[in-house]
Amino acid sequence: MPRKSPFKVLLTVDEKKQLQDVTRKYTSPYCDVMRAKIVLLASEGLSNKQIGQRLDLPRQIVSKWRKRFFDQRLAGLHEMPRRGRPGAFPP
């Protein structure tokens, strides 16, 4: 039996424009582009499995970013602070 995500993604016009801008920008980091594509495809009504197949990602990763967007909207797509000691050298 196929799984259906309980997290329905409905985008505002502004959110959709911002996500499309991220996917089109040549200098956007790869992880940001993939997260934006996940949310855009989820807003079209695709399942996590279908999105994963299109983007060549595991279903669990798609599920994680769909849920984070559902809970926190655009702010949820940014990197969270990681545990541990901060880096010793500047970037």
GROMACS .gro file of C-alpha atoms in nm:
model
   91
    1MET     CA    1   0.000   0.000   0.000
    2PRO     CA    2   0.155   0.335  -0.099
    3ARG     CA    3   0.230   0.587   0.169
    4LYS     CA    4   0.072   0.930   0.159
    5SER     CA    5   0.241   1.215   0.335
    6PRO     CA    6   0.028   1.387   0.599
    7PHE     CA    7   0.216   1.711   0.525
    8LYS     CA    8   0.034   1.889   0.241
    9VAL     CA    9   0.245   2.167   0.094
   10LEU     CA   10   0.054   2.474  -0.023
   11LEU     CA   11   0.272   2.762  -0.137
   12THR     CA   12   0.196   3.131  -0.142
   13VAL     CA   13   0.286   3.323  -0.457
   14ASP     CA   14   0.585   3.482  -0.282
   15GLU     CA   15   0.716   3.149  -0.150
   16LYS     CA   16   0.685   2.989  -0.493
   17LYS     CA   17   0.874   3.278  -0.653
   18GLN     CA   18   1.154   3.260  -0.394
   19LEU     CA   19   1.193   2.884  -0.438
   20GLN     CA   20   1.196   2.913  -0.817
   21ASP     CA   21   1.460   3.187  -0.790
   22VAL     CA   22   1.681   2.954  -0.584
   23THR     CA   23   1.650   2.675  -0.840
   24ARG     CA   24   1.731   2.907  -1.132
   25LYS     CA   25   2.026   3.086  -0.977
   26TYR     CA   26   2.349   2.940  -1.111
   27THR     CA   27   2.546   3.015  -0.793
   28SER     CA   28   2.298   2.855  -0.549
   29PRO     CA   29   2.446   2.573  -0.339
   30TYR     CA   30   2.340   2.227  -0.455
   31CYS     CA   31   2.172   2.140  -0.124
   32ASP     CA   32   1.957   2.456  -0.138
   33VAL     CA   33   1.851   2.381  -0.496
   34MET     CA   34   1.751   2.025  -0.410
   35ARG     CA   35   1.551   2.139  -0.106
   36ALA     CA   36   1.369   2.400  -0.313
   37LYS     CA   37   1.292   2.142  -0.585
   38ILE     CA   38   1.157   1.901  -0.323
   39VAL     CA   39   0.915   2.163  -0.193
   40LEU     CA   40   0.810   2.275  -0.541
   41LEU     CA   41   0.735   1.918  -0.648
   42ALA     CA   42   0.553   1.851  -0.322
   43SER     CA   43   0.331   2.153  -0.387
   44GLU     CA   44   0.232   1.994  -0.719
   45GLY     CA   45   0.090   1.700  -0.525
   46LEU     CA   46   0.359   1.440  -0.594
   47SER     CA   47   0.432   1.171  -0.335
   48ASN     CA   48   0.766   1.144  -0.157
   49LYS     CA   49   0.854   0.836  -0.363
   50GLN     CA   50   0.781   1.011  -0.693
   51ILE     CA   51   0.986   1.316  -0.591
   52GLY     CA   52   1.272   1.091  -0.482
   53GLN     CA   53   1.270   0.911  -0.816
   54ARG     CA   54   1.269   1.237  -1.013
   55LEU     CA   55   1.551   1.393  -0.811
   56ASP     CA   56   1.742   1.068  -0.745
   57LEU     CA   57   1.709   1.107  -0.367
   58PRO     CA   58   1.601   0.860  -0.098
   59ARG     CA   59   1.236   0.886   0.008
   60GLN     CA   60   1.344   0.955   0.367
   61ILE     CA   61   1.535   1.269   0.266
   62VAL     CA   62   1.235   1.398   0.071
   63SER     CA   63   1.012   1.328   0.370
   64LYS     CA   64   1.248   1.515   0.604
   65TRP     CA   65   1.251   1.836   0.396
   66ARG     CA   66   0.878   1.824   0.326
   67LYS     CA   67   0.808   1.802   0.699
   68ARG     CA   68   1.057   2.078   0.787
   69PHE     CA   69   0.901   2.309   0.529
   70PHE     CA   70   0.552   2.225   0.654
   71ASP     CA   71   0.653   2.307   1.013
   72GLN     CA   72   0.878   2.612   0.961
   73ARG     CA   73   0.809   2.730   0.603
   74LEU     CA   74   1.110   2.887   0.421
   75ALA     CA   75   1.316   2.919   0.739
   76GLY     CA   76   1.309   2.539   0.776
   77LEU     CA   77   1.507   2.493   0.454
   78HIS     CA   78   1.820   2.657   0.596
   79GLU     CA   79   2.099   2.468   0.771
   80MET     CA   80   2.051   2.414   1.143
   81PRO     CA   81   2.345   2.471   1.379
   82ARG     CA   82   2.544   2.154   1.427
   83ARG     CA   83   2.668   2.009   1.751
   84GLY     CA   84   3.028   2.005   1.856
   85ARG     CA   85   3.312   2.247   1.883
   86PRO     CA   86   3.315   2.525   1.624
   87GLY     CA   87   3.575   2.514   1.348
   88ALA     CA   88   3.922   2.644   1.434
   89PHE     CA   89   3.992   2.797   1.094
   90PRO     CA   90   3.784   3.061   0.917
   91PRO     CA   91   3.632   2.959   0.582
   0.00000   0.00000   0.00000
